[in-house]
Short mmCIF file of C-alpha atoms and ligand atoms in Angstrom, two decimals:
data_model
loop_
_atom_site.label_atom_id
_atom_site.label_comp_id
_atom_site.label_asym_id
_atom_site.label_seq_id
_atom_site.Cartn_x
_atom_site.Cartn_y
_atom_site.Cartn_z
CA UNK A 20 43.18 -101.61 61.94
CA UNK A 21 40.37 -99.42 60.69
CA UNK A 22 40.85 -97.07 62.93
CA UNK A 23 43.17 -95.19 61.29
CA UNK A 24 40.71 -94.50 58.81
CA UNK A 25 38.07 -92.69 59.13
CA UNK A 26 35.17 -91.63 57.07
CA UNK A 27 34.51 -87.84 57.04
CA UNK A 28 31.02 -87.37 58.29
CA UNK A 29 30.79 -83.53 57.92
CA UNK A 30 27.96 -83.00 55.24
CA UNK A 31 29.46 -81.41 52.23
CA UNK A 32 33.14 -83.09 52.85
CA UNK A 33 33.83 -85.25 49.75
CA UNK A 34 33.58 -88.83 50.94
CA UNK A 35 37.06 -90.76 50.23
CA UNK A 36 36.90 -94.42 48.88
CA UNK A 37 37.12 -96.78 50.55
CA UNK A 38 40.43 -97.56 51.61
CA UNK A 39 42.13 -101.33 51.53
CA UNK A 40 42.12 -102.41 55.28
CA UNK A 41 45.26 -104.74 54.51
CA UNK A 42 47.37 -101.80 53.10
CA UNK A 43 46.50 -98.95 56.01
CA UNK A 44 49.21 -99.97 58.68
CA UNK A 45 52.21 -100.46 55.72
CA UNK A 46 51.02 -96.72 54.47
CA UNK A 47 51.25 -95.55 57.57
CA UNK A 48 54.56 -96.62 58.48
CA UNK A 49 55.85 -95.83 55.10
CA UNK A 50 54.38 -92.54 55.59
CA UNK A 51 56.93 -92.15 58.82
CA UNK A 52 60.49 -90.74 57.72
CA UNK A 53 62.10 -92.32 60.76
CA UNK A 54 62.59 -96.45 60.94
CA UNK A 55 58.96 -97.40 62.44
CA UNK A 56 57.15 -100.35 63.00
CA UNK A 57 53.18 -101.31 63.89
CA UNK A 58 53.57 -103.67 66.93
CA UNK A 59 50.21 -106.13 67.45
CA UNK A 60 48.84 -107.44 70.74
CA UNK A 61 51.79 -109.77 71.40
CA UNK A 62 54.84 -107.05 70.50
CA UNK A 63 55.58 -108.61 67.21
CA UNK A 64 55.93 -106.74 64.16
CA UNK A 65 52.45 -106.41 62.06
CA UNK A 66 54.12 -103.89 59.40
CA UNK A 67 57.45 -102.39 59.08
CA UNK A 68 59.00 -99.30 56.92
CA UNK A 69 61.68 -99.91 54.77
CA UNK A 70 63.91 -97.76 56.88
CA UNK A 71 63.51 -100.20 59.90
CA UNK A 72 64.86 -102.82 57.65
CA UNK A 73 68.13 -100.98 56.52
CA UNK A 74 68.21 -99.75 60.50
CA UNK A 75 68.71 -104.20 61.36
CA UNK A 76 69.83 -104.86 57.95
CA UNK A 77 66.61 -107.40 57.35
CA UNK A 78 64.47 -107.35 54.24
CA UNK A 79 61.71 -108.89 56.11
CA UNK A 80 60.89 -107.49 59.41
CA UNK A 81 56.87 -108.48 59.95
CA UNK A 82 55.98 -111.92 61.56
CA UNK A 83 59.22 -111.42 63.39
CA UNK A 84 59.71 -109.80 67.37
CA UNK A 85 61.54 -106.87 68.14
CA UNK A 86 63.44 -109.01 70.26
CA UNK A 87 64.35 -111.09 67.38
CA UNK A 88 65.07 -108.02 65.40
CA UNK A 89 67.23 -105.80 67.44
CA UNK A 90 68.46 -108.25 69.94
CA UNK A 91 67.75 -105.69 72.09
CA UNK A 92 66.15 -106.85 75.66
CA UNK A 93 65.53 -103.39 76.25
CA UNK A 94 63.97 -101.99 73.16
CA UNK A 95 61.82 -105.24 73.55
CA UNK A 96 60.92 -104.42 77.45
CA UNK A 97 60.07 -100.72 76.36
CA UNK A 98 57.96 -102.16 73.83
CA UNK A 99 55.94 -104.52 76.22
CA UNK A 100 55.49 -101.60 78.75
CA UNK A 101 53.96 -99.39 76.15
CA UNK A 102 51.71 -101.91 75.08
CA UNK A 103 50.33 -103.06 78.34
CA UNK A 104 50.18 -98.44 79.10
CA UNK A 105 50.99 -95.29 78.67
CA UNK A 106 53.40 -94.41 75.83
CA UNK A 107 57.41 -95.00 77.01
CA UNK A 108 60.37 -93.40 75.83
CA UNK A 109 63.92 -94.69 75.81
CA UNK A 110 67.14 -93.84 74.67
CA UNK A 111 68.19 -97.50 73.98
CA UNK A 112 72.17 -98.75 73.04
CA UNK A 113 71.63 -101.50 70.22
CA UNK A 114 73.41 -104.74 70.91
CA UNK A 115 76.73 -105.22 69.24
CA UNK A 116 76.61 -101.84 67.62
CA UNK A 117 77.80 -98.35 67.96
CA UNK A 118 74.17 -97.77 67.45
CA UNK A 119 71.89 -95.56 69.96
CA UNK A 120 68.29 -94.53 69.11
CA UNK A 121 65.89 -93.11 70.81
CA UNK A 122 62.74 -95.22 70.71
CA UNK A 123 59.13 -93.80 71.13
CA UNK A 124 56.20 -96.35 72.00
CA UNK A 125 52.86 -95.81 71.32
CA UNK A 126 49.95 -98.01 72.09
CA UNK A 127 47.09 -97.95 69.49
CA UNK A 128 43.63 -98.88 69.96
CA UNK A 129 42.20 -102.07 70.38
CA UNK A 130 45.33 -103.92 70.89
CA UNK A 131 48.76 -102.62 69.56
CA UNK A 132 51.67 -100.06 69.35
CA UNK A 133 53.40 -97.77 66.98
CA UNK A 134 57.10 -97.76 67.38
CA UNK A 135 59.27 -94.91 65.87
CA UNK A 136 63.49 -94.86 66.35
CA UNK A 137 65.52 -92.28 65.85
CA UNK A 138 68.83 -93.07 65.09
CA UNK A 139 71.20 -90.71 67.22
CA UNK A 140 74.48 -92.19 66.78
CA UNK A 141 75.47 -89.18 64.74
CA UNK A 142 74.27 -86.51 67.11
CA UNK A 143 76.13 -88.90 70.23
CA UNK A 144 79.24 -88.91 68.62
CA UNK A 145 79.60 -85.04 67.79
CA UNK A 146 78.54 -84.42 71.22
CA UNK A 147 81.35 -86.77 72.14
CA UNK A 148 83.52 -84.75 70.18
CA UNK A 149 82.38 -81.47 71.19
CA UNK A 150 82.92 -83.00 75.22
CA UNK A 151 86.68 -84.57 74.42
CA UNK A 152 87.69 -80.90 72.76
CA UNK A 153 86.62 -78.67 75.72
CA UNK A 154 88.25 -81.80 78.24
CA UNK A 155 91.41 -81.57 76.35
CA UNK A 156 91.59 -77.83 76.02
CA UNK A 157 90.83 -77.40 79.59
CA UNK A 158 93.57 -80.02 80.53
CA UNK A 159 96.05 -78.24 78.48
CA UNK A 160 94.91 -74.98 79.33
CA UNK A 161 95.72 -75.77 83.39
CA UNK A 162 99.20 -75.59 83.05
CA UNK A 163 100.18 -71.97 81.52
CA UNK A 164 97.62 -70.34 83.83
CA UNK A 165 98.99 -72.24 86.83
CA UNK A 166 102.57 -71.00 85.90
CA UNK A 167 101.16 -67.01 85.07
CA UNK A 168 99.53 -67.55 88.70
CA UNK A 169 102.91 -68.79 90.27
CA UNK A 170 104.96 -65.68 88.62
CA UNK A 171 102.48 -63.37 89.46
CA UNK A 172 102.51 -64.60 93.31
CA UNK A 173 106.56 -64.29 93.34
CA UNK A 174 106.09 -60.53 91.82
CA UNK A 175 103.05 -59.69 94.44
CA UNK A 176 105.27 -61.11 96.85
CA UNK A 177 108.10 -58.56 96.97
CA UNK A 178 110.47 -60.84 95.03
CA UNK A 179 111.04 -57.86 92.33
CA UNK A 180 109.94 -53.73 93.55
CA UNK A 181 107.46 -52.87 91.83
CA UNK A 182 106.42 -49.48 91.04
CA UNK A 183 102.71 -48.27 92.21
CA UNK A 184 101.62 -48.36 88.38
CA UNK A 185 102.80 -51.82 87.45
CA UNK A 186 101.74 -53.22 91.19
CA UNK A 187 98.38 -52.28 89.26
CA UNK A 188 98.77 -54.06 86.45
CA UNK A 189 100.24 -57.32 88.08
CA UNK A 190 97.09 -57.41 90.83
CA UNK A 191 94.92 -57.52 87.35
CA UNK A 192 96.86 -59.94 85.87
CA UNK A 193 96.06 -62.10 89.29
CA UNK A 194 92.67 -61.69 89.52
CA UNK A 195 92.04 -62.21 85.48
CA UNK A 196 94.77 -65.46 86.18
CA UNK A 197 92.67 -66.76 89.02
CA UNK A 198 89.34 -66.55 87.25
CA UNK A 199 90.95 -68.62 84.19
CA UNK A 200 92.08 -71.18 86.49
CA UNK A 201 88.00 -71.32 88.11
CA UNK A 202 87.09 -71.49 84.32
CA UNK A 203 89.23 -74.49 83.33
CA UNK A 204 88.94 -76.01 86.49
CA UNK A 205 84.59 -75.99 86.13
CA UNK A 206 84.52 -76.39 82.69
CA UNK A 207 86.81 -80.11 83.42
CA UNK A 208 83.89 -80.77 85.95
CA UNK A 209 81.62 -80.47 83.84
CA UNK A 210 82.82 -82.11 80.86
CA UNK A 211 83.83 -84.67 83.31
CA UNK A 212 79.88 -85.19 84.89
CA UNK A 213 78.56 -84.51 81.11
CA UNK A 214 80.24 -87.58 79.85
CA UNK A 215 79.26 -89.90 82.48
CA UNK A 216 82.57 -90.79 83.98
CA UNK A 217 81.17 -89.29 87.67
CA UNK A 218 79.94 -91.77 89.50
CA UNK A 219 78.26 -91.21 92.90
CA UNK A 220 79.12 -93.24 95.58
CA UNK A 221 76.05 -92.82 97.52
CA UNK A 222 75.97 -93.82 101.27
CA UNK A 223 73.85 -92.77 104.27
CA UNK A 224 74.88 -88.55 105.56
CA UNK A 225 74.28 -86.49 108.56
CA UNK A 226 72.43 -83.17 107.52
CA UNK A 227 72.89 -81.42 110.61
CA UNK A 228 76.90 -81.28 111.12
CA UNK A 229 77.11 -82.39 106.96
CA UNK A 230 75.91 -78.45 106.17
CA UNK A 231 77.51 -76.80 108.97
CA UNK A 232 80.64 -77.72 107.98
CA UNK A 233 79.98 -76.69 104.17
CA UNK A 234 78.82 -73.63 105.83
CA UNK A 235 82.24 -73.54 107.59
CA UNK A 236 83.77 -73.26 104.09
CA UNK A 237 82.42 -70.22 102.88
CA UNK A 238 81.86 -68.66 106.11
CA UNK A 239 85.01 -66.22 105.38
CA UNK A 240 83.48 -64.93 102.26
CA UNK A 241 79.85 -64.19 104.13
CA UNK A 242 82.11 -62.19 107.06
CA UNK A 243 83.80 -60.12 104.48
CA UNK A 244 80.16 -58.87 103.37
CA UNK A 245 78.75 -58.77 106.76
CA UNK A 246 75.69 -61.58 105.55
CA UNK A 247 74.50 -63.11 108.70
CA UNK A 248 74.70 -66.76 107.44
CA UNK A 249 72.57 -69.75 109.61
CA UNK A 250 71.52 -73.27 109.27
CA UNK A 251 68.07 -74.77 110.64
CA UNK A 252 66.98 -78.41 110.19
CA UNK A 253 65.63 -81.29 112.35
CA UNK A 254 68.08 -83.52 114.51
CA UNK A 255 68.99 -86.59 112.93
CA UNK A 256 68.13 -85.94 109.38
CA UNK A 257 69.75 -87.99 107.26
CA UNK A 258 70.04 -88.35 103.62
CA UNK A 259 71.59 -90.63 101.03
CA UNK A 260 74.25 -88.91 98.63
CA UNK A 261 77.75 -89.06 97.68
CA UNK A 262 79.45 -86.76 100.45
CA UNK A 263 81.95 -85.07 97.87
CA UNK A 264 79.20 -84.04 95.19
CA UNK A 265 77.20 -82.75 98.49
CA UNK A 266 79.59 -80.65 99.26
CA UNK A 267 80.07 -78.61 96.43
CA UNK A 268 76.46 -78.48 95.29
CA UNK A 269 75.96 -76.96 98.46
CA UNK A 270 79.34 -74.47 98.65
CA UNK A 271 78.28 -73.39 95.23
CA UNK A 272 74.59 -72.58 96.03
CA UNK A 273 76.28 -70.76 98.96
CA UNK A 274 79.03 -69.01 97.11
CA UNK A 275 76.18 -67.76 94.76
CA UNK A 276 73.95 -66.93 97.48
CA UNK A 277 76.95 -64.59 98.97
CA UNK A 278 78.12 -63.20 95.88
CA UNK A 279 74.45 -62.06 94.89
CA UNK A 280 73.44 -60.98 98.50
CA UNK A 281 74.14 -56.89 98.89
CA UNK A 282 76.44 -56.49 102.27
CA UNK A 283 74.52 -56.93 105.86
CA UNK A 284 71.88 -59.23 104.18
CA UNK A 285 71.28 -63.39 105.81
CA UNK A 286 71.76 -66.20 103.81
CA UNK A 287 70.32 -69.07 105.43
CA UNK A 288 70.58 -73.18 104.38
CA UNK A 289 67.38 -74.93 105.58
CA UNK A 290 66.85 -78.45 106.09
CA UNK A 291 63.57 -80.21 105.87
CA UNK A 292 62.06 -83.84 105.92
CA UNK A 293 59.00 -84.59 105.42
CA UNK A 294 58.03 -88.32 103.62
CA UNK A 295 60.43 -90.24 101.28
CA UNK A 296 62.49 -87.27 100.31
CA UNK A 297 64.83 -84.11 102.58
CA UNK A 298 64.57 -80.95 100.62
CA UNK A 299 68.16 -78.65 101.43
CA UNK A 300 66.76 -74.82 100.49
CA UNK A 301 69.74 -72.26 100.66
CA UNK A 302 67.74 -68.85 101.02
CA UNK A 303 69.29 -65.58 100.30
CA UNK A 304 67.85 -62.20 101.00
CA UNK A 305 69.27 -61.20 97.52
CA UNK A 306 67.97 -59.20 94.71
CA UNK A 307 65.75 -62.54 93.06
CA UNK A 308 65.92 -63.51 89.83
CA UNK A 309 63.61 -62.67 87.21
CA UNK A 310 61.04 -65.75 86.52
CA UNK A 311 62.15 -65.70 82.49
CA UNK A 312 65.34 -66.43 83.80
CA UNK A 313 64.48 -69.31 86.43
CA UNK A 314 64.08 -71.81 83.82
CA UNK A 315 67.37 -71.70 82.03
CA UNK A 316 70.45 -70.34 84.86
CA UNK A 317 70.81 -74.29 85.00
CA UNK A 318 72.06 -74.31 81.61
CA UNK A 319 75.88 -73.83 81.01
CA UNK A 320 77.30 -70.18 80.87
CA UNK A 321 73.65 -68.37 81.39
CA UNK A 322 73.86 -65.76 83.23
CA UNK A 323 70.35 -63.39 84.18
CA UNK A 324 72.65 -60.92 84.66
CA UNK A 325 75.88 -60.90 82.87
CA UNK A 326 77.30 -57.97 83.86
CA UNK A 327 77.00 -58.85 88.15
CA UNK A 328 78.10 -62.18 87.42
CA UNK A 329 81.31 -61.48 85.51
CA UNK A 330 81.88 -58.77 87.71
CA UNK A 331 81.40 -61.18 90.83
CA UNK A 332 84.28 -63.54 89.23
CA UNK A 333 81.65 -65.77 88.30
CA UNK A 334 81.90 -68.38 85.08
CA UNK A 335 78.79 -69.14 84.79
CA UNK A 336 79.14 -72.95 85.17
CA UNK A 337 78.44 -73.35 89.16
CA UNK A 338 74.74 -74.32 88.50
CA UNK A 339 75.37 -76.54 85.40
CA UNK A 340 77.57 -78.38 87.91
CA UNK A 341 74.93 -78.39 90.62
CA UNK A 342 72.58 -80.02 88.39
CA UNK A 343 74.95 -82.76 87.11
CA UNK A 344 75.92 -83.54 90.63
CA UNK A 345 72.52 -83.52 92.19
CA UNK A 346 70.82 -86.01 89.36
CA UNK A 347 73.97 -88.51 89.85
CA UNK A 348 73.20 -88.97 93.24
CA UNK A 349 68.85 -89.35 92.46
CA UNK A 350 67.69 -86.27 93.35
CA UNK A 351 66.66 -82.88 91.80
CA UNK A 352 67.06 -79.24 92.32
CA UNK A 353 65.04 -75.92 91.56
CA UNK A 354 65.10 -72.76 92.40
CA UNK A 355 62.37 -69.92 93.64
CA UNK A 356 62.70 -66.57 93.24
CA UNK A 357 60.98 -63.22 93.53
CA UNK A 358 61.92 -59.72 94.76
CA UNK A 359 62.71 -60.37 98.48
CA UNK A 360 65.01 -62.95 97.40
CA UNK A 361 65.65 -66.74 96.11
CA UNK A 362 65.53 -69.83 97.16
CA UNK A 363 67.90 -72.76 95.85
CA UNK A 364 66.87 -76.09 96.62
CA UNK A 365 67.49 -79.58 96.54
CA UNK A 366 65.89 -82.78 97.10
CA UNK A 367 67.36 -86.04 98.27
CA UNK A 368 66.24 -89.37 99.10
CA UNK A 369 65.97 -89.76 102.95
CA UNK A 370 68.19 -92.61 104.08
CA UNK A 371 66.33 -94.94 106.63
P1 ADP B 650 77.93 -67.74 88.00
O1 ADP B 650 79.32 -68.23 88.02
O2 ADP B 650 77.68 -66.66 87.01
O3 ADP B 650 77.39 -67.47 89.37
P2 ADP B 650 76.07 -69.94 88.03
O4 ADP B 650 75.85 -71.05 87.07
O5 ADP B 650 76.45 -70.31 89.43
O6 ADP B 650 77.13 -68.98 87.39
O7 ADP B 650 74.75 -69.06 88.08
C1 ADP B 650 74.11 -68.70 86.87
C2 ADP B 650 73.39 -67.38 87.02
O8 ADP B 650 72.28 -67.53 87.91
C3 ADP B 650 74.22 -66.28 87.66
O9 ADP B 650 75.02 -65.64 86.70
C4 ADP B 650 73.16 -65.36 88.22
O10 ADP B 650 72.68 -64.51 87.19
C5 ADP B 650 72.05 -66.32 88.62
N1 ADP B 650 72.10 -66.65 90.08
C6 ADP B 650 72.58 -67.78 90.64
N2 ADP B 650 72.40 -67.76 91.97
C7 ADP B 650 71.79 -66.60 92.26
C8 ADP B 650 71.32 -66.01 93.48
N3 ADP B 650 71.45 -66.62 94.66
N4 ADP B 650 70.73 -64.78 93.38
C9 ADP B 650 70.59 -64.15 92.20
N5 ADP B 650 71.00 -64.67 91.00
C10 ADP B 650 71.59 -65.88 91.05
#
């Protein structure tokens, strides 16, 4: 293991003694804050840190496998992979535990690894938390703002005579109403897909008549701005995806498209496959977004520009939800945008 030694061969540099080959790989683990382990040719543990002990609750951990150790097939696979190639990371669920760490896999010259865990059971469980608050508000949330909507529909609709002023007033409580019931109703998506209880069921889809009926959905909304809205794509394109989650990825990269797009300007969903994978683009002839922004309008409530976005009734969720839905059903999404516009797109498996 001498390799983690070296001597220092610039002239000048004072020359360090000689260090005790046996003792280099326990320094360096115990050197390593984290629970860590050196891993020899045949995955078993050459040195360990005393953190990695209190981590399986062993005193002794070298001479033994990780297998043995953590009981953890996985942790053990990881391990193998990263010895036989390139480093692997894995967020791995220990056995009979509440226990998740994230494991990192090195492989160290001649024959060897470096394993370091980080124990994020804490960090899991206030995320857990955080999820189960913002579920449970939302769910309670749902049923005040569905009874403001209803008594605000009876007013608007002639039940009591209203007075020009207070007609006012109501149509603002309607519209502020209807954008806290999009709010709960996204953010209950989301917290949904965050959590993991989505599950895709994926099966084989038409592209062609799949995205002019999403199309159909939001075609109201494109008339009312005058955006000339169109769909090209080859015949018989067909991708596999969960129909439901299809459908609103692609009504919400729509919806945006629309909302963003000034009036008389096309909006166009494009449908190409080439290889393994179909790539959907929705293409608007909108104002772009700014590249500083392209990066992070996937993140929950970022907006690039606040003020168009609130103003637009937007929550700032739709593309959180997009990329939720499009990585449970295998694919992934991006966008591209400059001045003459963006482009939203996704890529999916291409069923055969
Ligand atoms: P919002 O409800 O605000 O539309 P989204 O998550 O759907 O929330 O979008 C996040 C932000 O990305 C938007 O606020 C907007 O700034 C930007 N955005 C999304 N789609 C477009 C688009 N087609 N053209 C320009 N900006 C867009």
């Amino acid at each position: 293991m001498a390799l983690f030694w070296r001597r220092p061969t610039q002239p000048g540099l004072p020359v360090s003694p000689e260090p005790d080959p046996a003792a280099l790989p326990q320094d360096l683990v115990d050197g390593i804050p984290d629970p860590a382990a050196l891993l020899d040719g045949k995955g078993q543990i050459a040195a360990a840190n005393a953190a990695l002990g209190r981590l399986f609750a062993r005193e002794q951990c070298a001479g033994r496998t990780l297998l043995e150790l953590s009981r953890s097939s996985e942790l053990s696979e990881a391990a193998s992979r990263a010895l036989a190639g390139p480093p692997v990371h894995a967020e791995v669920r220990l056995p009979s535990s509440d226990v998740v760490v994230q494991a990192s896999i090195s492989p160290v010259a001649p024959s060897g690894g470096l394993l370091v865990l980080r124990d994020l059971t804490e960090e899991k469980r206030m995320e857990s938390i955080r999820r189960d608050f913002i579920a449970n508000a939302s769910h309670e949330l749902r049923t005040p703002v569905a009874a403001i909507s209803g008594a605000v529909e009876t007013l608007l609709g002639g039940a009591v005579k209203l007075d020009p002023d207070a007609k006012g007033f109501v149509e603002m409580i309607a519209r502020h109403a209807e954008r806290l019931a999009r709010l709960t109703r996204d953010l209950l998506d989301l917290s949904r897909l965050e959590s993991g209880q989505y599950r895709a069921e994926i099966g084989s889809v038409d592209v062609g008549p799949f995205c002019e009926s999403a199309m159909d959905l939001v075609r109201a909304r494109a008339t009312e701005k005058r955006i000339i809205l169109g769909y090209d794509g080859p015949p018989e394109l067909r991708v596999m995806a969960d129909r439901r989650a299809l459908e609103q990825v692609l009504v919400n990269l729509l919806d945006n498209a629309i909302k963003f797009t000034p009036n008389g300007g096309h909006v166009t969903l494009l449908a190409d496959g080439g290889g393994s994978a179909a790539v959907l683009s929705v293409i608007d002839s909108g104002p772009g977004i700014e590249p500083r922004h392209c990066e992070r309008i996937f993140e929950r409530f970022y907006r690039a520009d606040t003020g168009r976005s609130r103003e637009a009734g937007g929550t700032g969720l739709g593309l959180a939800i997009v990329k939720h839905l499009v990585q449970a059903q295998g694919g992934q999404v991006g966008v591209e945008s400059g001045r003459g516009g963006s482009r939203f797109w996704v890529r999916l498996p291409i069923a055969t």
